[in-house]
Coordinates of C-alpha atoms in Angstrom, one line a residue:
Chain W
M19 CA 21.5 -39.4 65.7
I20 CA 19.2 -41.7 67.7
E21 CA 17.3 -38.8 69.2
L22 CA 16.9 -37.3 65.7
L23 CA 15.2 -40.5 64.5
P24 CA 11.6 -39.6 65.5
L25 CA 12.0 -36.3 63.8
I26 CA 13.3 -37.8 60.6
L27 CA 10.5 -40.4 60.7
A28 CA 8.0 -37.6 61.1
T29 CA 9.3 -35.7 58.1
V30 CA 9.3 -38.8 56.0
I31 CA 5.7 -39.5 57.0
T32 CA 4.7 -35.9 56.2
A33 CA 6.4 -36.1 52.8
A34 CA 4.7 -39.4 52.0
T35 CA 1.2 -38.5 53.2
P36 CA 0.0 -36.7 50.0
L37 CA 1.2 -39.6 48.0
V38 CA -0.5 -42.1 50.3
I39 CA -3.8 -40.3 50.2
A40 CA -3.9 -39.6 46.4
A41 CA -2.7 -43.2 45.6
L42 CA -5.3 -44.8 47.9
G43 CA -8.0 -42.9 46.1
E44 CA -6.7 -43.9 42.7
H45 CA -6.3 -47.4 43.9
V46 CA -10.0 -47.6 44.6
V47 CA -10.8 -46.0 41.2
E48 CA -8.6 -48.5 39.3
R49 CA -10.1 -51.5 41.3
S50 CA -13.4 -50.4 39.9
G51 CA -11.9 -50.7 36.4
V52 CA -11.5 -47.0 35.6
L53 CA -8.1 -45.4 34.8
N54 CA -8.2 -41.7 35.8
L55 CA -5.0 -40.0 34.7
G56 CA -6.3 -36.7 36.0
V57 CA -4.8 -37.2 39.5
E58 CA -2.2 -34.5 38.9
G59 CA -4.9 -32.0 37.8
M60 CA -7.3 -32.9 40.7
M61 CA -4.4 -32.7 43.2
I62 CA -3.3 -29.2 42.1
M63 CA -6.9 -28.0 42.1
G64 CA -7.1 -29.2 45.7
A65 CA -3.8 -27.4 46.5
S66 CA -4.9 -24.1 44.9
L67 CA -8.5 -23.9 45.9
G68 CA -7.8 -25.4 49.4
F69 CA -5.1 -22.7 50.0
A70 CA -7.4 -19.9 48.6
G71 CA -10.3 -21.1 50.7
A72 CA -8.1 -21.3 53.9
V73 CA -6.8 -17.7 53.4
V74 CA -10.2 -16.2 52.5
L75 CA -12.1 -18.0 55.3
D76 CA -9.2 -17.6 57.7
N77 CA -9.4 -21.3 58.6
S78 CA -7.1 -24.0 57.3
Y79 CA -9.4 -26.9 58.3
L80 CA -12.1 -25.4 56.0
G81 CA -9.4 -25.0 53.4
L82 CA -8.6 -28.7 53.5
A83 CA -12.3 -29.5 53.1
I84 CA -12.6 -27.1 50.2
G85 CA -9.5 -28.6 48.5
A86 CA -11.0 -32.1 48.8
L87 CA -14.3 -30.9 47.3
A88 CA -12.4 -29.2 44.5
G89 CA -10.7 -32.5 43.7
M90 CA -14.1 -34.2 43.8
V91 CA -15.7 -31.7 41.4
M92 CA -12.8 -32.3 38.9
A93 CA -13.4 -36.0 39.3
G94 CA -17.1 -35.4 38.6
I95 CA -16.2 -33.7 35.3
F96 CA -14.0 -36.7 34.5
A97 CA -16.9 -39.1 35.3
L98 CA -19.4 -37.1 33.1
F99 CA -17.1 -37.6 30.1
A100 CA -15.5 -41.0 30.7
L101 CA -18.5 -42.7 32.2
G102 CA -21.4 -40.7 31.0
L103 CA -20.2 -40.3 27.4
A104 CA -17.8 -43.3 27.3
T105 CA -14.9 -41.1 26.1
N106 CA -11.3 -42.5 26.0
Q107 CA -10.2 -42.6 29.6
V108 CA -6.5 -41.8 28.9
A109 CA -7.3 -38.7 26.9
T110 CA -10.0 -37.5 29.3
G111 CA -7.6 -37.9 32.2
L112 CA -5.0 -35.9 30.4
A113 CA -7.5 -33.2 29.6
I114 CA -8.4 -33.0 33.3
T115 CA -4.8 -32.6 34.2
I116 CA -4.1 -29.9 31.7
F117 CA -7.3 -28.1 32.6
G118 CA -6.6 -28.4 36.3
L119 CA -3.0 -27.1 36.0
G120 CA -4.3 -24.0 34.2
L121 CA -7.3 -23.3 36.3
A122 CA -5.4 -23.8 39.6
G123 CA -2.8 -21.3 38.4
L124 CA -5.5 -18.8 37.7
I125 CA -7.2 -19.2 41.0
G126 CA -4.0 -19.3 43.0
Q127 CA -2.5 -16.2 41.4
P128 CA -3.4 -13.7 44.1
F129 CA -2.3 -16.1 46.8
V130 CA 1.3 -16.6 45.8
G131 CA 3.6 -15.9 48.8
Q132 CA 0.8 -15.4 51.3
P133 CA 0.9 -17.2 54.7
R134 CA -2.0 -19.5 55.7
P135 CA -3.8 -19.8 59.0
P136 CA -2.1 -22.1 61.5
I137 CA -2.9 -25.8 62.0
P138 CA -1.8 -27.3 65.4
A139 CA -0.1 -30.6 65.5
L140 CA -2.1 -33.4 67.2
V141 CA -0.1 -36.3 68.6
F142 CA 3.6 -36.9 68.5
G143 CA 4.1 -33.9 66.2
L144 CA 1.8 -35.5 63.6
D145 CA -0.9 -33.4 62.0
P146 CA -4.6 -34.4 61.8
I147 CA -4.4 -35.4 58.1
V148 CA -1.5 -37.8 58.7
C149 CA -3.8 -39.4 61.3
L150 CA -6.6 -39.4 58.8
S151 CA -4.4 -41.1 56.3
F152 CA -3.8 -44.0 58.7
V153 CA -7.6 -44.4 59.1
L154 CA -7.9 -44.2 55.3
M155 CA -5.4 -47.0 54.8
V156 CA -7.1 -49.4 57.2
G157 CA -10.5 -48.3 55.9
T158 CA -9.7 -48.8 52.3
A159 CA -8.1 -52.3 52.8
W160 CA -11.1 -53.3 54.9
L161 CA -13.7 -52.0 52.5
L162 CA -12.1 -53.6 49.4
N163 CA -11.2 -56.9 50.9
R164 CA -13.7 -57.6 53.7
T165 CA -17.0 -56.1 52.7
R166 CA -19.7 -56.9 50.2
A167 CA -19.4 -53.4 48.8
G168 CA -15.7 -54.0 48.1
L169 CA -16.5 -57.3 46.4
I170 CA -19.0 -55.6 44.1
L171 CA -16.5 -52.9 43.3
R172 CA -13.8 -55.4 42.5
G173 CA -16.2 -57.4 40.5
V174 CA -17.2 -54.4 38.4
G175 CA -13.6 -53.7 37.8
E176 CA -12.7 -57.3 36.9
S177 CA -15.4 -57.8 34.3
H178 CA -17.9 -55.1 33.7
G179 CA -19.8 -57.3 31.2
S180 CA -20.4 -60.1 33.8
A181 CA -21.1 -57.6 36.5
H182 CA -23.8 -55.9 34.3
A183 CA -25.3 -59.3 33.5
L184 CA -25.6 -60.0 37.2
G185 CA -27.6 -56.8 37.5
L186 CA -24.9 -54.8 39.3
P187 CA -25.0 -51.0 38.6
V188 CA -21.6 -50.8 36.9
L189 CA -21.6 -47.1 36.1
K190 CA -23.0 -46.1 39.5
V191 CA -20.3 -48.1 41.3
R192 CA -17.6 -46.5 39.1
L193 CA -19.0 -43.0 39.6
L194 CA -18.8 -43.4 43.4
A195 CA -15.2 -44.8 43.1
V196 CA -14.1 -41.9 40.8
L197 CA -15.7 -39.3 43.1
F198 CA -13.9 -40.9 46.1
G199 CA -10.6 -40.8 44.1
G200 CA -11.1 -37.1 43.4
L201 CA -11.9 -36.4 47.1
C202 CA -8.6 -38.1 48.0
A203 CA -6.5 -36.3 45.3
G204 CA -8.0 -33.0 46.3
L205 CA -7.3 -33.6 50.0
A206 CA -3.7 -34.7 49.1
G207 CA -3.2 -31.4 47.1
A208 CA -4.6 -29.3 49.9
Y209 CA -2.3 -31.1 52.4
L210 CA 0.6 -30.2 50.1
S211 CA -0.1 -26.5 50.1
L212 CA -1.6 -26.0 53.6
I213 CA 0.6 -28.3 55.7
Y214 CA 3.6 -29.6 53.8
T215 CA 5.0 -26.5 52.1
R216 CA 2.6 -24.0 53.8
F217 CA 2.6 -21.8 50.7
W218 CA 0.9 -21.9 47.3
S219 CA 3.1 -21.8 44.3
P220 CA 2.1 -22.6 40.7
G221 CA 2.8 -26.2 39.6
M222 CA 3.7 -27.2 43.1
T223 CA 2.5 -30.8 42.7
A224 CA 5.5 -31.3 40.5
G225 CA 4.5 -34.7 39.2
R226 CA 3.3 -36.1 42.5
G227 CA 0.0 -37.0 40.9
W228 CA 1.8 -39.1 38.3
I229 CA 3.9 -40.7 41.0
A230 CA 0.7 -41.6 42.8
L231 CA -0.5 -43.3 39.6
A232 CA 2.8 -45.3 39.5
L233 CA 2.4 -46.3 43.1
V234 CA -1.0 -47.9 42.2
V235 CA 0.7 -50.0 39.6
F236 CA 3.5 -50.8 42.0
A237 CA 0.8 -51.9 44.6
A238 CA -0.3 -54.6 42.2
G239 CA -3.7 -54.8 44.0
S240 CA -2.5 -54.6 47.6
V241 CA -3.2 -51.6 49.7
W242 CA -0.2 -52.4 52.0
R243 CA 2.3 -52.6 49.2
L244 CA 0.9 -49.2 48.1
V245 CA 1.5 -47.7 51.5
A246 CA 5.0 -49.2 51.8
G247 CA 5.8 -47.8 48.4
A248 CA 4.6 -44.4 49.3
Y249 CA 6.7 -44.3 52.5
L250 CA 9.7 -45.4 50.6
F251 CA 9.1 -42.5 48.2
G252 CA 8.7 -40.1 51.2
A253 CA 12.1 -41.3 52.4
I254 CA 13.7 -40.7 49.0
L255 CA 12.2 -37.2 48.8
I256 CA 13.6 -36.4 52.2
A257 CA 17.0 -37.9 51.6
Q258 CA 17.2 -35.9 48.4
L259 CA 16.4 -32.7 50.2
H260 CA 19.0 -33.4 52.8
A261 CA 21.6 -34.3 50.2
Q262 CA 21.0 -31.0 48.4
A263 CA 21.3 -29.1 51.6
G264 CA 24.4 -31.0 52.7
A265 CA 26.3 -30.2 49.4
I266 CA 27.7 -33.7 49.0
G267 CA 29.1 -32.9 45.6
I268 CA 26.4 -34.3 43.4
P269 CA 24.7 -31.6 41.3
S270 CA 21.3 -30.8 42.7
Q271 CA 19.6 -31.5 39.4
F272 CA 20.6 -35.2 39.6
L273 CA 19.2 -35.4 43.1
S274 CA 16.0 -33.8 41.9
M275 CA 15.7 -36.5 39.1
L276 CA 15.7 -39.2 41.7
P277 CA 12.0 -39.5 42.4
Y278 CA 11.2 -39.7 38.7
L279 CA 13.9 -42.2 38.0
M280 CA 13.0 -44.2 41.1
T281 CA 9.5 -44.4 39.8
I282 CA 10.7 -46.2 36.7
V283 CA 13.2 -48.3 38.6
A284 CA 10.4 -49.4 41.0
L285 CA 8.2 -50.5 38.1
V286 CA 11.2 -52.4 36.5
V287 CA 11.9 -54.2 39.8
L288 CA 8.2 -55.1 40.2
S289 CA 8.3 -56.6 36.7
M290 CA 11.5 -58.5 37.2
A291 CA 9.9 -60.0 40.4
G292 CA 7.5 -61.7 38.0
R293 CA 4.5 -59.5 38.7
R294 CA 4.2 -58.0 35.2
G295 CA 0.7 -56.6 34.9
A296 CA -0.3 -58.5 38.0
G297 CA -3.2 -57.2 40.0
A298 CA -4.6 -54.7 37.4
A299 CA -8.4 -55.0 37.2
G300 CA -9.5 -56.9 34.2
S301 CA -11.6 -54.2 32.6
L302 CA -9.2 -51.4 33.5
G303 CA -9.5 -48.4 31.2
Q304 CA -12.2 -49.9 28.9
P305 CA -15.3 -47.7 28.5
F306 CA -18.5 -49.4 29.4
V307 CA -21.7 -48.8 27.4
P308 CA -24.6 -50.9 28.8
D309 CA -26.7 -52.5 26.0
R310 CA -30.3 -52.5 26.5
Chain S
M27 CA -26.0 -44.2 33.7
M28 CA -29.0 -43.2 35.7
V29 CA -29.7 -40.0 33.7
L30 CA -27.7 -40.5 30.5
S31 CA -27.8 -43.4 28.2
L32 CA -25.8 -43.9 25.0
V33 CA -27.2 -45.5 21.9
P34 CA -24.7 -46.3 19.1
R35 CA -25.2 -44.6 15.8
Q36 CA -25.5 -46.7 12.6
G37 CA -22.6 -45.4 10.6
V38 CA -21.2 -41.9 10.8
S39 CA -21.6 -39.4 8.0
R40 CA -18.6 -37.7 6.4
V41 CA -20.1 -34.3 7.1
R42 CA -20.4 -35.0 10.8
E43 CA -16.8 -36.1 11.0
I44 CA -15.6 -32.7 9.7
V45 CA -18.2 -30.6 11.5
T46 CA -17.6 -32.2 14.9
P47 CA -14.2 -30.7 15.7
L48 CA -15.4 -27.3 14.5
V49 CA -18.4 -27.4 16.8
A50 CA -16.1 -28.6 19.7
F51 CA -13.8 -25.6 19.1
V52 CA -16.7 -23.1 19.0
V53 CA -18.2 -24.6 22.2
A54 CA -14.9 -24.2 24.0
L55 CA -14.6 -20.6 22.7
V56 CA -18.1 -19.8 24.0
I57 CA -17.3 -21.2 27.4
A58 CA -14.0 -19.2 27.5
A59 CA -15.8 -16.0 26.4
L60 CA -18.3 -16.5 29.3
V61 CA -15.4 -16.9 31.7
L62 CA -13.7 -13.8 30.4
L63 CA -17.0 -11.9 30.8
A64 CA -17.4 -13.1 34.4
M65 CA -13.8 -11.9 35.1
G66 CA -14.9 -8.5 33.8
K67 CA -12.6 -8.5 30.7
S68 CA -13.6 -6.8 27.5
L69 CA -14.6 -9.4 24.9
K70 CA -13.8 -6.9 22.1
T71 CA -10.3 -6.5 23.3
A72 CA -10.0 -10.3 23.7
A73 CA -11.2 -10.8 20.1
D74 CA -8.7 -8.3 18.9
V75 CA -5.8 -9.8 20.9
Y76 CA -6.5 -13.5 20.2
V77 CA -7.9 -13.4 16.6
V78 CA -7.6 -10.1 14.7
E79 CA -4.0 -9.1 15.6
P80 CA -2.3 -12.4 14.9
L81 CA -4.0 -12.6 11.5
T82 CA -3.8 -9.1 10.1
T83 CA -0.2 -8.2 9.9
A84 CA 2.4 -9.9 7.7
W85 CA 4.7 -9.9 10.7
S86 CA 2.3 -11.7 13.0
L87 CA 1.2 -14.1 10.3
Q88 CA 4.8 -15.3 10.0
E89 CA 4.9 -15.6 13.8
V90 CA 1.8 -17.8 13.7
I91 CA 3.5 -20.1 11.1
L92 CA 6.6 -20.3 13.2
K93 CA 4.7 -21.3 16.3
A94 CA 2.8 -23.9 14.3
T95 CA 6.0 -25.5 13.1
P96 CA 7.0 -27.4 16.3
L97 CA 3.4 -28.1 17.1
T98 CA 2.9 -29.7 13.7
L99 CA 6.1 -31.7 13.8
I100 CA 5.4 -33.1 17.3
A101 CA 1.7 -33.7 16.6
I102 CA 2.5 -35.7 13.4
G103 CA 4.6 -38.0 15.4
L104 CA 2.0 -38.4 18.1
I105 CA -0.6 -39.3 15.5
F106 CA 1.3 -42.5 14.7
A107 CA 1.5 -43.4 18.4
V108 CA -2.1 -42.6 19.2
R109 CA -3.4 -44.4 16.1
A110 CA -1.5 -47.5 17.3
N111 CA -3.1 -47.0 20.7
R112 CA 0.3 -46.2 22.3
W113 CA 0.4 -43.1 24.5
N114 CA 3.5 -41.0 24.2
I115 CA 2.8 -38.2 26.6
G116 CA 6.5 -37.5 27.0
A117 CA 7.0 -35.7 23.7
E118 CA 8.0 -32.7 25.7
G119 CA 11.0 -34.6 27.0
Q120 CA 12.0 -35.9 23.6
Y121 CA 11.8 -32.3 22.3
V122 CA 14.1 -31.1 25.1
V123 CA 16.6 -33.9 24.4
G124 CA 16.5 -33.1 20.7
G125 CA 17.4 -29.5 21.5
M126 CA 20.1 -30.7 23.8
F127 CA 21.8 -33.1 21.3
G128 CA 21.5 -30.7 18.4
G129 CA 22.7 -27.9 20.6
W130 CA 25.7 -30.0 21.7
V131 CA 26.8 -30.2 18.0
A132 CA 26.5 -26.4 17.7
I133 CA 28.6 -25.9 20.9
A134 CA 31.2 -28.4 19.9
A135 CA 31.5 -26.8 16.4
H136 CA 31.7 -23.3 17.9
G137 CA 34.2 -21.2 15.9
M138 CA 34.2 -23.6 13.0
E139 CA 32.8 -23.0 9.5
G140 CA 31.1 -25.4 7.2
V141 CA 27.8 -26.3 5.7
W142 CA 27.8 -29.6 7.4
I143 CA 27.1 -28.1 10.9
L144 CA 23.4 -27.3 10.4
P145 CA 22.5 -30.7 8.9
A146 CA 24.6 -32.4 11.6
M147 CA 22.6 -30.5 14.3
L148 CA 19.3 -31.5 12.8
I149 CA 20.3 -35.1 12.6
A150 CA 21.7 -35.1 16.1
G151 CA 18.5 -33.5 17.4
M152 CA 16.4 -36.2 15.7
A153 CA 18.6 -39.0 16.9
G154 CA 18.4 -37.6 20.5
G155 CA 14.6 -37.5 20.4
L156 CA 14.5 -40.9 18.8
V157 CA 16.7 -42.6 21.4
Y158 CA 14.9 -40.9 24.2
G159 CA 11.5 -41.9 22.8
L160 CA 12.7 -45.5 22.5
I161 CA 13.2 -45.8 26.3
P162 CA 9.5 -45.9 27.2
A163 CA 8.9 -48.2 24.2
A164 CA 11.6 -50.6 25.3
L165 CA 10.4 -50.5 28.9
R166 CA 6.9 -51.4 27.7
N167 CA 8.2 -54.2 25.5
R168 CA 10.6 -55.7 27.9
F169 CA 9.0 -55.1 31.3
G170 CA 5.4 -54.4 30.5
I171 CA 5.7 -50.9 32.1
S172 CA 3.0 -48.4 31.1
E173 CA 4.5 -46.1 28.5
I174 CA 2.2 -43.3 29.8
L175 CA 4.0 -43.2 33.1
S176 CA 7.5 -43.8 32.0
S177 CA 7.4 -41.3 29.1
L178 CA 6.0 -38.6 31.4
M179 CA 8.6 -39.3 34.2
L180 CA 11.3 -38.8 31.5
V181 CA 10.1 -35.3 30.8
Y182 CA 11.2 -34.2 34.2
V183 CA 14.5 -36.0 33.9
A184 CA 15.2 -34.3 30.5
E185 CA 14.4 -30.9 31.8
L186 CA 16.7 -31.3 34.8
A187 CA 19.5 -32.7 32.6
L188 CA 19.3 -29.6 30.4
D189 CA 19.2 -27.4 33.4
Y190 CA 22.4 -29.0 34.8
L191 CA 24.2 -28.7 31.4
V192 CA 23.6 -25.1 30.8
R193 CA 24.4 -24.2 34.4
G194 CA 27.4 -26.5 34.5
P195 CA 29.6 -28.0 31.7
W196 CA 28.0 -26.1 28.8
R197 CA 27.8 -22.7 30.5
D198 CA 29.2 -19.8 28.5
R199 CA 32.1 -18.6 30.8
T200 CA 32.1 -15.2 29.2
A201 CA 28.4 -14.6 29.9
F202 CA 29.0 -13.6 33.5
N203 CA 26.7 -15.8 35.6
F204 CA 23.9 -16.3 33.1
P205 CA 22.9 -19.9 32.8
K206 CA 23.2 -20.2 29.0
S207 CA 25.5 -21.8 26.4
V208 CA 27.6 -19.8 24.0
N209 CA 25.6 -18.0 21.2
F210 CA 25.5 -20.2 18.2
D211 CA 27.5 -19.2 15.1
A212 CA 25.8 -18.2 11.9
A213 CA 26.7 -21.6 10.5
A214 CA 24.7 -23.2 13.4
T215 CA 21.6 -21.0 12.9
L216 CA 18.6 -21.8 10.8
G217 CA 18.3 -18.5 9.0
P218 CA 15.3 -17.0 7.2
L219 CA 14.3 -18.4 3.8
W220 CA 14.4 -14.9 2.2
E221 CA 16.0 -11.6 3.0
G222 CA 14.1 -9.8 5.8
G223 CA 11.6 -12.6 6.3
K224 CA 11.1 -14.7 9.4
L225 CA 10.2 -18.1 8.0
H226 CA 13.0 -20.6 8.1
G227 CA 13.7 -24.1 6.7
G228 CA 12.0 -25.8 9.7
V229 CA 8.7 -24.7 8.2
L230 CA 9.4 -26.7 5.1
L231 CA 10.5 -29.7 7.2
A232 CA 7.2 -29.6 9.0
L233 CA 5.3 -29.6 5.7
L234 CA 7.4 -32.5 4.5
A235 CA 6.5 -34.4 7.7
V236 CA 2.8 -33.8 7.0
L237 CA 3.3 -35.1 3.5
G238 CA 5.3 -38.1 4.6
A239 CA 2.6 -39.0 7.2
V240 CA -0.2 -38.7 4.7
V241 CA 1.6 -41.2 2.4
L242 CA 2.8 -43.5 5.2
L243 CA -0.5 -43.7 7.1
G244 CA -2.8 -43.7 4.0
R245 CA -0.9 -45.7 1.4
S246 CA 1.6 -48.0 3.1
R247 CA 1.5 -51.4 4.7
F248 CA 3.1 -49.8 7.8
G249 CA 0.3 -47.3 8.1
F250 CA -2.2 -50.1 7.9
A251 CA -0.3 -52.1 10.6
V252 CA -0.4 -49.0 12.9
S253 CA -4.2 -48.5 12.5
A254 CA -4.9 -52.2 12.7
T255 CA -2.9 -52.6 15.9
G256 CA -4.7 -49.6 17.4
E257 CA -8.2 -50.8 16.5
A258 CA -8.0 -54.6 16.7
P259 CA -4.7 -55.7 18.4
R260 CA -5.6 -59.4 18.3
A261 CA -6.6 -59.3 14.7
A262 CA -3.4 -57.4 13.8
N263 CA -1.4 -60.0 15.7
F264 CA -3.0 -62.8 13.7
A265 CA -2.2 -60.9 10.5
G266 CA 1.4 -61.1 11.4
F267 CA 2.1 -57.6 12.6
N268 CA 4.7 -57.6 15.4
D269 CA 3.3 -55.7 18.3
H270 CA 6.7 -55.0 19.9
R271 CA 8.3 -53.8 16.7
L272 CA 5.4 -51.5 16.1
T273 CA 5.6 -50.0 19.5
L274 CA 9.3 -49.2 18.9
A275 CA 8.5 -47.8 15.5
V276 CA 5.8 -45.4 16.5
F277 CA 7.9 -44.2 19.5
A278 CA 10.9 -43.8 17.2
I279 CA 8.9 -41.7 14.8
S280 CA 7.3 -39.5 17.4
G281 CA 10.5 -39.2 19.3
A282 CA 12.5 -38.2 16.2
L283 CA 10.0 -35.6 15.1
A284 CA 9.8 -34.1 18.6
G285 CA 13.6 -34.0 18.7
L286 CA 13.7 -32.3 15.3
A287 CA 11.2 -29.7 16.6
G288 CA 13.4 -29.1 19.6
I289 CA 16.6 -28.4 17.7
I290 CA 14.7 -26.3 15.1
E291 CA 13.4 -24.1 17.9
V292 CA 16.8 -23.9 19.6
S293 CA 18.7 -23.1 16.4
A294 CA 16.2 -20.8 14.7
N295 CA 14.6 -18.9 17.6
M296 CA 16.9 -19.0 20.5
G297 CA 20.4 -19.3 19.0
Q298 CA 21.7 -20.8 22.3
L299 CA 20.8 -23.4 24.9
Q300 CA 19.1 -22.1 28.0
P301 CA 17.5 -23.8 31.1
S302 CA 14.0 -23.8 29.5
I303 CA 13.6 -24.3 25.8
S304 CA 9.9 -25.2 25.5
Q305 CA 6.5 -23.6 26.2
G306 CA 4.9 -26.9 26.7
Y307 CA 4.8 -27.7 23.0
G308 CA 4.9 -31.4 23.7
F309 CA 1.7 -31.3 25.7
T310 CA -0.1 -28.8 23.4
A311 CA 0.7 -31.1 20.5
I312 CA -1.4 -33.8 22.1
I313 CA -4.4 -31.4 21.8
V314 CA -3.3 -30.5 18.2
A315 CA -3.3 -34.2 17.3
F316 CA -6.8 -34.8 18.7
L317 CA -8.3 -31.5 17.3
G318 CA -7.0 -32.7 13.9
R319 CA -8.8 -36.0 14.5
L320 CA -5.5 -37.9 14.2
N321 CA -5.3 -36.9 10.5
P322 CA -2.0 -35.3 9.4
V323 CA -3.6 -32.5 7.3
G324 CA -6.1 -32.0 10.2
A325 CA -3.1 -31.6 12.6
L326 CA -1.5 -29.0 10.3
V327 CA -4.7 -26.9 10.4
S328 CA -5.1 -27.4 14.1
A329 CA -1.5 -26.4 14.8
L330 CA -2.2 -23.1 12.9
V331 CA -5.3 -22.6 15.0
L332 CA -3.6 -23.2 18.3
A333 CA -0.6 -21.2 17.2
I334 CA -2.9 -18.2 16.7
L335 CA -4.1 -18.7 20.2
L336 CA -0.6 -19.0 21.7
I337 CA 0.5 -15.8 19.9
G338 CA -2.7 -14.1 21.2
S339 CA -2.0 -15.3 24.8
E340 CA 1.4 -13.6 24.7
T341 CA -0.3 -10.3 23.9
A342 CA -3.1 -11.1 26.4
Q343 CA -0.6 -11.3 29.2
I344 CA 0.0 -7.6 28.7
M345 CA -3.2 -6.2 27.3
L346 CA -5.7 -8.2 29.4
K347 CA -3.5 -9.1 32.3
L348 CA -4.4 -12.7 31.6
P349 CA -1.6 -15.2 32.7
F350 CA -0.6 -18.1 30.5
D351 CA -2.6 -20.4 32.8
M352 CA -5.7 -19.1 31.1
T353 CA -4.5 -20.5 27.8
R354 CA -3.6 -23.8 29.5
A355 CA -7.0 -24.1 31.1
F356 CA -8.5 -23.4 27.7
M357 CA -6.4 -26.2 26.1
G358 CA -7.8 -28.7 28.7
L359 CA -11.3 -27.4 28.1
L360 CA -10.8 -27.7 24.3
L361 CA -9.6 -31.3 24.7
L362 CA -12.7 -32.1 26.8
C363 CA -15.0 -30.6 24.1
I364 CA -13.3 -32.6 21.4
L365 CA -13.7 -35.8 23.3
A366 CA -17.4 -35.0 23.9
G367 CA -17.8 -34.3 20.2
E368 CA -16.2 -37.6 19.3
A369 CA -18.6 -39.4 21.7
L370 CA -21.6 -37.6 20.2
T371 CA -20.6 -38.7 16.7
R372 CA -20.5 -42.3 17.8
Y373 CA -23.5 -42.3 20.1
K374 CA -26.9 -40.7 20.4
V375 CA -27.4 -39.5 24.0
R376 CA -30.8 -40.2 25.6
W377 CA -31.7 -38.6 28.8
N378 CA -33.5 -40.7 31.5
A379 CA -33.9 -44.4 30.8

């Protein structure tokens, strides 16, 4: 059992990494005061286009980059509507998700069941993207809490009216945050298809984008709570897979429900700990139209 | 922003309000047509498949109305929620639970006769959807949890629960290994309204729901409370409207209507429970509600329009080798176009500045 521990730990980290990356991206977006519910759509576009790119170009690293870019392009569409035209952010995010799920299915269709070019493990059996996710955690925490840029971003999210009055470029800051969120979601999706499952299958994100959104709520403003939550989820995902394989007498459907039920339970626990609505940016989800 | 700037319009004309969704729909169609051209598909065949065929035979016209029925029912419920600025994106789950509860009555009454069975199924379906819809509302009221996330998570839970039931306790032991319940008896089946026809009583229930929503939203104190809470929550609070009770009410309505849609589909079209009983109606209905500008009659018209598209997409899978994902992508695109249209009725867009 003891000798298995590093292996189990590695699988948990692998399962959690797409959640970590996507949630970190959305965390930055929500800190800037924007609620992008399109994470699931951006993620699946990253999974589909990333896989297609890797197969066509015969290079999985390029595939990961293409996946990330695909997520960013979707985020750009979201920004055009939600920031440029001040459309309702909830509805726009939903549209991005529905659109992304459809388009990703279309693009991925010829690649169902195909193998992808190999990606070697780097250190301790961990792949390069896991290592990148560590950098991303530290980088995001540092940027948000220790730099002037982070202060501006949080200020814009807390009160866009005041930020605008101070002469801060509200929409520009939000655009950059949204694009970063898309990049992360796309990369998380590409990681899912290229490294985690190693296959493309339609609808493979299976609600992970929504779980990432819940993790951001759970984080209540702290990058480290977010990361801890994501790894906890990775552990649940792995435990559920093992339980299904081990045939412990619980019907597999109930085990498959666990991640979704745990998401709700986690939010309930957070609320009972007295942190109801804590940490959400003050202007979250409200469109901003600068007056002249 | 740096390139776009929005200038609010002074008052919006009535004409613009009606024309906007039409323009949005046309723009989405043009983009879709360009995509089809780029994919090397024949636009003439596409027009035949998506528009002409569903509308030209008596048989397919009835199919269109049948498809529009669950969409209308669910969308009517969602209109209440969205107007109150509550986001029930889990209607798909409430639909599934409705089918499950109603289907349970049919399975339990298997072999029995009686006119009570069908009404009991419909009521059980509504009750199931209602209770399932109340969960996210209660979580929001009690714990401040985003109803968006919880209602969506519950969709997956409902689908898995149904999957378990039809493969486990409710499986028809005589059907070899097929994961399905027993076939419903005639007493548990919503039959056609007239001999040889296809339309069933569910169509009338959908029309009734539209009528009810028109009256409730337009003429009642409750309808006023819904809109007031959505548009000016603080003012509504001062006016004495209870925010928590309203959340429960709009989720109860949308859950019950989604549940009703679920059991109608199961009873009339499937005649059994099976692992999957929806084609994403709960999500499509969100687009129906928006395309209808959150107006019950508008939703009815939009449901018919999207039903034509759904029927067309079934043929297109064979005739044009276009997967259902094409339709889904179009739905997302359509919602984006509608939202852009809404923005352009409220603001004038200036470039530069």
